[in-house]
Every structure is written in C-alpha cells, then in structure tokens.
Short mmCIF file of C-alpha atoms and ligand atoms in Angstrom, two decimals:
data_model
loop_
_atom_site.label_atom_id
_atom_site.label_comp_id
_atom_site.label_asym_id
_atom_site.label_seq_id
_atom_site.Cartn_x
_atom_site.Cartn_y
_atom_site.Cartn_z
CA MET S 1 -41.45 65.56 -100.27
CA ILE S 2 -40.97 69.19 -101.54
CA ASN S 3 -39.25 69.60 -105.01
CA VAL S 4 -37.47 72.26 -106.42
CA THR S 5 -37.70 73.49 -110.03
CA LEU S 6 -34.48 73.73 -111.93
CA ASN S 7 -33.48 76.33 -114.56
CA ASN S 8 -35.29 74.08 -117.37
CA GLY S 9 -38.43 73.32 -115.45
CA VAL S 10 -37.24 70.01 -114.32
CA GLU S 11 -38.54 69.05 -110.83
CA MET S 12 -36.04 67.68 -108.36
CA PRO S 13 -36.76 66.36 -104.67
CA ILE S 14 -35.31 68.53 -102.36
CA LEU S 15 -34.08 65.51 -100.51
CA GLY S 16 -32.46 62.29 -101.85
CA PHE S 17 -30.16 59.45 -100.97
CA GLY S 18 -26.43 59.67 -101.64
CA VAL S 19 -24.33 56.16 -102.05
CA PHE S 20 -20.62 57.61 -101.56
CA GLN S 21 -18.51 55.25 -99.95
CA VAL S 22 -21.21 52.35 -99.81
CA GLY S 23 -19.44 49.11 -101.17
CA ALA S 24 -20.95 47.70 -104.36
CA GLU S 25 -22.05 44.58 -102.53
CA GLU S 26 -23.93 47.06 -99.82
CA THR S 27 -25.41 49.40 -102.11
CA GLU S 28 -28.27 47.38 -103.67
CA GLN S 29 -29.48 46.59 -100.28
CA ALA S 30 -28.93 50.32 -99.06
CA VAL S 31 -30.90 51.57 -102.24
CA SER S 32 -33.83 49.05 -101.73
CA ASP S 33 -34.09 49.88 -98.27
CA ALA S 34 -34.04 53.79 -99.21
CA LEU S 35 -36.70 53.25 -102.05
CA ALA S 36 -38.89 51.43 -99.41
CA ALA S 37 -38.48 54.17 -96.97
CA GLY S 38 -39.77 56.80 -99.50
CA TYR S 39 -36.64 58.29 -101.24
CA ARG S 40 -37.02 58.85 -104.73
CA SER S 41 -33.79 60.62 -105.67
CA ILE S 42 -30.76 58.48 -105.71
CA ASP S 43 -27.20 60.18 -106.19
CA THR S 44 -24.09 58.25 -106.98
CA ALA S 45 -21.25 58.64 -109.65
CA ALA S 46 -19.11 56.72 -111.82
CA ALA S 47 -16.32 56.98 -109.31
CA TYR S 48 -18.25 55.49 -106.79
CA GLU S 49 -18.12 52.07 -108.44
CA ASN S 50 -21.75 51.07 -107.55
CA GLU S 51 -24.03 52.28 -110.28
CA GLU S 52 -24.53 48.61 -111.37
CA ALA S 53 -25.94 47.92 -107.85
CA VAL S 54 -28.01 51.06 -107.91
CA GLY S 55 -29.44 49.95 -111.07
CA ALA S 56 -30.34 46.68 -109.80
CA ALA S 57 -32.04 48.12 -106.89
CA ILE S 58 -34.02 50.33 -109.22
CA ALA S 59 -35.09 47.47 -111.45
CA LYS S 60 -36.31 45.08 -108.51
CA SER S 61 -38.35 47.99 -106.86
CA GLY S 62 -40.98 48.28 -109.61
CA ILE S 63 -41.21 51.53 -109.24
CA PRO S 64 -42.20 53.80 -112.39
CA ARG S 65 -39.17 55.30 -114.04
CA GLU S 66 -40.82 58.61 -114.02
CA GLU S 67 -41.26 58.53 -110.20
CA LEU S 68 -37.43 58.52 -109.65
CA PHE S 69 -34.79 61.05 -109.82
CA ILE S 70 -31.16 59.67 -110.65
CA THR S 71 -28.33 61.72 -110.90
CA THR S 72 -24.64 60.12 -111.78
CA LYS S 73 -21.39 61.96 -112.33
CA LEU S 74 -18.78 62.09 -114.98
CA TRP S 75 -15.28 61.43 -113.51
CA VAL S 76 -12.17 63.24 -114.80
CA GLN S 77 -11.57 61.88 -118.27
CA ASP S 78 -8.89 62.16 -120.73
CA PRO S 79 -9.47 65.12 -123.14
CA GLY S 80 -11.89 65.42 -125.80
CA GLU S 81 -15.72 65.12 -126.16
CA ASP S 82 -15.64 61.30 -127.29
CA ASN S 83 -14.59 60.42 -123.81
CA THR S 84 -17.51 62.14 -122.16
CA HIS S 85 -19.84 59.90 -124.52
CA LYS S 86 -18.23 56.85 -123.88
CA ALA S 87 -18.33 57.40 -119.98
CA PHE S 88 -21.93 58.56 -120.15
CA ASP S 89 -22.93 55.37 -122.19
CA ALA S 90 -20.90 53.44 -119.79
CA SER S 91 -22.84 54.89 -116.83
CA LEU S 92 -26.40 54.30 -118.53
CA ALA S 93 -25.25 50.65 -118.88
CA LYS S 94 -24.41 50.13 -115.53
CA LEU S 95 -27.35 51.73 -114.23
CA GLY S 96 -29.63 50.04 -116.93
CA LEU S 97 -31.41 53.16 -117.71
CA ASP S 98 -31.99 54.71 -120.90
CA TYR S 99 -31.64 58.34 -119.21
CA VAL S 100 -30.68 59.96 -116.21
CA ASP S 101 -32.52 62.95 -114.63
CA LEU S 102 -29.35 64.59 -113.83
CA TYR S 103 -25.64 64.31 -115.13
CA LEU S 104 -23.04 66.14 -113.24
CA ILE S 105 -19.24 66.91 -114.07
CA HIS S 106 -17.88 65.63 -110.89
CA GLN S 107 -14.57 67.67 -110.54
CA PRO S 108 -13.64 71.00 -111.95
CA PHE S 109 -10.33 69.50 -113.59
CA GLY S 110 -9.38 68.25 -116.94
CA ASP S 111 -10.87 69.03 -120.43
CA TYR S 112 -14.30 70.17 -118.96
CA TYR S 113 -15.18 72.46 -121.66
CA ALA S 114 -15.20 69.60 -123.78
CA GLU S 115 -16.94 67.54 -121.50
CA TRP S 116 -19.58 70.16 -121.18
CA ARG S 117 -20.27 70.37 -124.83
CA ALA S 118 -20.65 66.54 -124.97
CA MET S 119 -23.19 66.96 -121.86
CA GLU S 120 -24.86 69.73 -123.84
CA LYS S 121 -25.37 67.45 -126.74
CA ILE S 122 -26.63 64.33 -124.25
CA TYR S 123 -28.93 66.90 -122.79
CA ALA S 124 -30.28 67.98 -126.19
CA ASP S 125 -30.88 64.26 -127.03
CA GLY S 126 -32.91 63.89 -123.99
CA ARG S 127 -30.51 61.21 -122.55
CA ALA S 128 -30.29 63.48 -119.55
CA ARG S 129 -33.03 65.61 -118.37
CA ALA S 130 -30.67 68.20 -116.77
CA ILE S 131 -27.14 68.88 -116.76
CA GLY S 132 -24.95 70.32 -114.14
CA VAL S 133 -21.61 70.49 -112.25
CA SER S 134 -20.26 69.67 -109.01
CA ASN S 135 -17.25 71.23 -106.80
CA PHE S 136 -17.02 74.26 -108.99
CA ALA S 137 -15.98 77.54 -107.24
CA ALA S 138 -17.76 80.81 -108.35
CA ASP S 139 -14.79 81.75 -111.07
CA ARG S 140 -14.84 78.54 -112.72
CA LEU S 141 -18.56 78.04 -112.81
CA LEU S 142 -19.17 81.81 -114.26
CA ASP S 143 -16.57 81.25 -116.79
CA LEU S 144 -18.38 77.95 -117.80
CA ILE S 145 -21.50 79.74 -117.89
CA ILE S 146 -20.31 82.76 -119.74
CA ASN S 147 -18.77 80.56 -122.42
CA ASN S 148 -21.37 77.98 -123.33
CA LYS S 149 -24.99 77.39 -124.09
CA VAL S 150 -26.70 75.63 -121.30
CA VAL S 151 -26.48 76.97 -117.84
CA PRO S 152 -25.79 74.30 -115.33
CA ALA S 153 -28.84 73.15 -113.52
CA VAL S 154 -26.99 72.37 -110.39
CA ASN S 155 -23.80 72.86 -108.63
CA GLN S 156 -23.23 69.91 -105.96
CA ILE S 157 -20.89 71.50 -103.24
CA GLU S 158 -19.93 70.49 -99.56
CA THR S 159 -22.63 72.29 -97.60
CA HIS S 160 -23.22 71.43 -93.81
CA PRO S 161 -23.66 73.61 -90.65
CA PHE S 162 -19.88 74.09 -90.69
CA LYS S 163 -19.73 75.31 -94.19
CA GLN S 164 -23.07 76.78 -95.37
CA ASN S 165 -22.24 78.71 -98.56
CA ALA S 166 -24.81 81.53 -97.89
CA GLU S 167 -22.95 84.19 -99.96
CA TYR S 168 -22.12 81.76 -102.97
CA GLN S 169 -25.67 80.58 -102.75
CA GLU S 170 -26.98 83.98 -103.57
CA ILE S 171 -24.40 83.94 -106.64
CA LEU S 172 -25.70 80.61 -107.51
CA THR S 173 -29.30 81.46 -107.36
CA ALA S 174 -28.55 84.75 -109.28
CA GLU S 175 -27.22 82.52 -112.23
CA GLY S 176 -30.15 80.14 -111.98
CA VAL S 177 -28.15 77.41 -110.55
CA GLN S 178 -29.45 75.12 -107.99
CA ILE S 179 -27.24 74.64 -104.87
CA GLU S 180 -27.12 70.88 -103.90
CA ALA S 181 -25.08 69.93 -100.72
CA TRP S 182 -22.98 66.81 -100.55
CA GLY S 183 -21.90 65.84 -97.12
CA PRO S 184 -24.92 67.38 -95.49
CA PHE S 185 -23.73 66.02 -92.08
CA ALA S 186 -20.12 66.73 -92.85
CA GLU S 187 -19.95 62.83 -92.57
CA GLY S 188 -20.22 63.58 -88.85
CA LYS S 189 -17.00 65.29 -88.57
CA ASN S 190 -16.33 68.09 -86.02
CA GLY S 191 -18.82 66.51 -83.47
CA LEU S 192 -21.81 67.46 -85.69
CA PHE S 193 -24.04 64.75 -84.47
CA THR S 194 -23.39 65.73 -80.64
CA ASN S 195 -23.43 69.55 -81.24
CA PRO S 196 -25.04 71.00 -78.25
CA ILE S 197 -26.95 73.79 -80.09
CA LEU S 198 -28.22 71.50 -82.86
CA ALA S 199 -29.05 68.80 -79.99
CA GLU S 200 -30.95 71.72 -77.91
CA ILE S 201 -32.93 72.73 -81.13
CA GLY S 202 -33.89 69.23 -81.87
CA ALA S 203 -35.22 68.56 -78.52
CA ALA S 204 -37.54 71.65 -78.68
CA HIS S 205 -39.03 70.01 -81.80
CA GLY S 206 -38.76 66.07 -80.85
CA LYS S 207 -36.24 65.78 -83.61
CA SER S 208 -32.59 64.56 -83.69
CA VAL S 209 -29.47 66.54 -84.71
CA ALA S 210 -29.83 65.09 -88.29
CA GLN S 211 -33.28 66.06 -88.89
CA VAL S 212 -32.45 69.66 -87.63
CA VAL S 213 -29.41 69.61 -89.99
CA LEU S 214 -31.38 68.58 -93.02
CA ARG S 215 -34.38 70.88 -92.02
CA ALA S 216 -32.29 73.94 -91.79
CA ALA S 217 -30.65 73.22 -95.36
CA ILE S 218 -34.29 72.61 -96.92
CA GLU S 219 -35.77 75.88 -95.43
CA ARG S 220 -32.56 77.64 -97.16
CA GLY S 221 -33.68 75.91 -100.35
CA VAL S 222 -30.60 73.64 -100.22
CA VAL S 223 -30.94 70.25 -102.09
CA VAL S 224 -29.86 67.24 -99.67
CA ILE S 225 -28.74 63.87 -100.22
CA PRO S 226 -27.75 62.34 -96.89
CA LYS S 227 -26.05 58.80 -96.91
CA SER S 228 -27.03 56.05 -94.48
CA VAL S 229 -26.68 52.38 -94.86
CA ASN S 230 -28.83 51.94 -91.70
CA PRO S 231 -32.78 51.72 -92.24
CA ASP S 232 -33.76 53.58 -89.17
CA ARG S 233 -31.54 56.44 -89.65
CA MET S 234 -32.69 56.37 -93.42
CA ALA S 235 -36.38 56.89 -92.06
CA GLN S 236 -35.22 59.61 -89.73
CA ASN S 237 -33.55 61.18 -92.43
CA ILE S 238 -36.85 61.62 -94.68
CA ASP S 239 -39.01 62.50 -91.59
CA VAL S 240 -38.18 66.35 -91.90
CA PHE S 241 -41.47 67.64 -93.50
CA ASP S 242 -43.61 68.00 -90.17
CA PHE S 243 -41.96 70.57 -88.42
CA GLU S 244 -40.36 74.02 -88.88
CA LEU S 245 -37.52 75.96 -87.38
CA THR S 246 -38.13 79.42 -85.84
CA GLU S 247 -36.26 82.50 -87.28
CA ASP S 248 -34.20 82.31 -83.96
CA GLU S 249 -33.40 78.67 -84.46
CA MET S 250 -32.25 79.32 -88.10
CA ALA S 251 -30.10 82.07 -86.79
CA ARG S 252 -28.58 79.96 -84.22
CA VAL S 253 -27.91 77.12 -87.04
CA ALA S 254 -26.52 79.97 -89.34
CA ALA S 255 -24.03 81.19 -86.55
CA LEU S 256 -22.39 77.71 -86.65
CA ASP S 257 -20.78 78.35 -89.86
CA THR S 258 -17.16 78.61 -89.92
CA GLY S 259 -16.70 78.86 -93.87
CA GLU S 260 -14.14 76.32 -93.51
CA THR S 261 -14.04 72.74 -95.14
CA GLN S 262 -14.21 69.63 -93.24
CA PHE S 263 -12.73 67.62 -96.09
CA PHE S 264 -10.23 69.57 -98.41
CA GLU S 265 -10.09 72.53 -100.46
CA HIS S 266 -10.50 71.93 -104.26
CA THR S 267 -7.80 74.70 -104.76
CA ASN S 268 -5.10 72.73 -102.67
CA PRO S 269 -2.44 71.65 -105.50
CA ASP S 270 -1.87 68.19 -103.99
CA MET S 271 -5.67 67.50 -104.08
CA VAL S 272 -5.69 68.85 -107.70
CA ARG S 273 -3.02 66.60 -108.59
CA TRP S 274 -4.45 63.41 -106.97
CA LEU S 275 -7.86 64.01 -108.23
CA SER S 276 -6.79 64.95 -111.74
CA GLY S 277 -4.74 61.80 -111.83
CA ARG S 278 -7.09 59.15 -111.01
CA ARG S 279 -9.11 57.65 -113.78
CA VAL S 280 -12.18 55.31 -113.26
N1 NAP B 301 -19.69 65.42 -105.46
C1 NAP B 301 -18.94 65.18 -104.56
O1 NAP B 301 -17.67 65.44 -104.43
C2 NAP B 301 -19.37 64.36 -103.35
C3 NAP B 301 -18.45 64.22 -102.12
C4 NAP B 301 -18.95 63.61 -101.28
C5 NAP B 301 -20.26 62.93 -100.87
N2 NAP B 301 -21.21 63.42 -102.14
C6 NAP B 301 -22.53 63.03 -102.19
O2 NAP B 301 -23.27 63.49 -100.99
C7 NAP B 301 -23.71 62.39 -100.28
C8 NAP B 301 -23.70 62.56 -98.78
O3 NAP B 301 -22.48 62.84 -98.21
P1 NAP B 301 -21.69 61.80 -97.55
O4 NAP B 301 -21.98 60.55 -97.81
O5 NAP B 301 -20.37 62.14 -97.68
O6 NAP B 301 -21.75 62.03 -95.91
P2 NAP B 301 -22.99 62.53 -94.87
O7 NAP B 301 -24.40 62.08 -95.82
O8 NAP B 301 -22.76 63.92 -94.51
O9 NAP B 301 -22.84 61.56 -94.02
C9 NAP B 301 -22.83 60.51 -93.78
C10 NAP B 301 -22.67 59.50 -92.54
O10 NAP B 301 -23.65 60.09 -91.51
C11 NAP B 301 -23.88 58.74 -90.79
N3 NAP B 301 -25.45 59.26 -90.58
C12 NAP B 301 -26.33 59.18 -91.77
N4 NAP B 301 -27.82 59.64 -90.74
C13 NAP B 301 -27.35 59.61 -89.59
C14 NAP B 301 -28.39 59.93 -88.47
N5 NAP B 301 -29.64 60.14 -88.64
N6 NAP B 301 -27.85 59.90 -87.45
C15 NAP B 301 -26.26 59.63 -87.20
N7 NAP B 301 -25.50 59.25 -88.16
C16 NAP B 301 -26.04 59.44 -89.29
C17 NAP B 301 -23.72 57.70 -91.69
O11 NAP B 301 -23.67 56.48 -91.07
P3 NAP B 301 -24.66 55.29 -91.47
O12 NAP B 301 -24.38 55.11 -92.74
O13 NAP B 301 -23.98 54.12 -90.64
O14 NAP B 301 -25.70 55.62 -90.91
C18 NAP B 301 -22.65 58.29 -92.32
O15 NAP B 301 -21.42 57.60 -91.53
C19 NAP B 301 -22.91 61.01 -100.82
O16 NAP B 301 -23.39 59.76 -100.34
C20 NAP B 301 -22.65 61.48 -102.12
O17 NAP B 301 -23.73 61.04 -102.77
C21 NAP B 301 -20.92 64.12 -103.39
#
C-alpha cells in the first residue's frame, strides 16, 4: 500500500474501501471481507447509516487500531457548534472507537463555519487525527481556509475518468489539501466498465478496466475509495500496485475527461434544498 502524507503529517492509505449504499445488514460482512482482502482504510458517514456495522467488523477483525484508517462524515446539522459535538459523539459511539482518523464535513451546506470550529476543537483534543471536507468547490473551500485556523486535510469530491478535476487538484495541492475521489468508477455510469479505451489499456497489462481506473487516479496522487460488496472485485480493486501506466496511457485516460458530473452539481438549487433539508 502507498500512503499519502496529509498537511499535518498524518499518513493516509492512497486506496481504501467505501461503504456508501451498502445496507446496514450487509456492511459488517463487506467490511470484514475488505479487511481480510487487505484494505486498512474504510470510508463511512453518519448519513450512510452503517457506522455500527463498520464498527462491528473492526472489533471482530482483531486488527490493531493503529493499523486502520477510519473516516466518517458529519451530515448537515441544525446551526451551532454543539450539534457537531453531539453528532461526532454519536458517530464515535456507533463505530465503537475513541478516535477517528479523518472526520469530514459531508456537504457544503448549513452552518459549516460553526461545524468547522467544533471540528477544530475535536482535532485539538485528538479525537480526530485529521479533519477535512467533502463536496466543497474552490470558492467555499478557499473562504473556509482563509477565515479559520486549521486547513482541511482532505477534500473528498466526485472524481473519475469522466470528471478528473485536474485543475482543481492543482489548487488543492497549492493549499495543502489532499484530493480524495468519491465514486472512482462513477458507479459504472456512462459505460465506464466497458469503455473500449480503458479496456484496451487494461488488456496491455493483463488488468481490468476497474484496475486501470484506480491505477490512473493513484498515479495522479488521488486517494481512491472504491466500493464493492463482491470479494472477488474487492481483491481486484486492491491489486493495483504491481503495474504502471505509460505516459501515453495516462494521456489517453486524461482525454476521457468531460468535466461533467455523472451525478449532480452541488450548485443545483433543487439539490441544495434537498440535501440541506435532510436530517440524519
Ligand atoms: N462524500 C460524498 O458525498 C460521497 C458520495 C458518493 C460516494 N462516496 C464514497 O465513495 C465511495 C465509492 O463511491 P461509490 O460507492 O458511490 O461508487 P464506485 O466505487 O464508483 O462504484 C461502485 C460500483 O462499482 C461496482 N464495482 C466495484 N468494483 C468493481 C469491479 N472491479 N468491476 C466491476 N464493477 C465493480 C460496485 O458493484 P459491487 O458492489 O456489486 O461490486 C458498485 O456498483 C462510497 O462507497 C463512499 O464511501 C462519498
């Protein structure tokens, strides 16, 4: 496993395991399988409603806590710092942990300045080894950085071959913020798994489309957290450290970028209303 070093010196695996849309009853088995396959970084969120199952799999694994890198996320709260402290305490209790490795603001909505101040306190108290954000566009992220003490360690954003965020990554890197890809396969949308260019590159290395996608992101320094509930695909997705893409192959992957979301824009008014109104 390759690690990236976050802006506070904390090491984070460049490849982890995501559990979005994995039902609570399925999650314990999936995380147990992932840990057995060698994953050590797990990405969950209060909004996924499977933190307890993630915690159960961690507890049963017997893997020393310091070998794991556990991320969870704060959902949109009612205003005020207290609500963040309550939400964090609830997540820790569900996970059965006394600290997380990374705590993220899940959405750039609501009273996120108060949330960030609360998270700075959580970080100062050592209950999160790093704090960061998710789905923050450049303007909100820069404003948060300029007006607060702790620079987010990570921004977790939609990133895959059809939306590569190369320019935004340069801004993030300049600010000391690690880019982390959510939906590294675009959940298979836009024919990703049968894309002929990715398949041809894969064939040249005896690798699958999924492996090419993850490898290309890793070679750009992007942290990836692919999700799978299938142990064969879990094993495939972590088996990406024994080959390298050529400059030409990286250029061919780069040319797939459309800059367009495969999901939704966080600036879409209907989505802002919907995400802001949801409570976990
Ligand atoms: N911060 C945010 O707002 C946000 C939003 C979305 C996601 N995330 C995080 O990012 C993680 C990953 O994103 P995602 O779960 O949305 O989607 P994803 O990882 O892009 O795609 C998952 C899909 O790909 C399939 N798959 C996985 N490996 C495969 C392989 N080797 N070959 C063929 N199909 C494969 C999975 O099916 P099987 O399970 O059947 O294998 C599943 O349908 C999430 O789990 C979550 O932790 C964060």
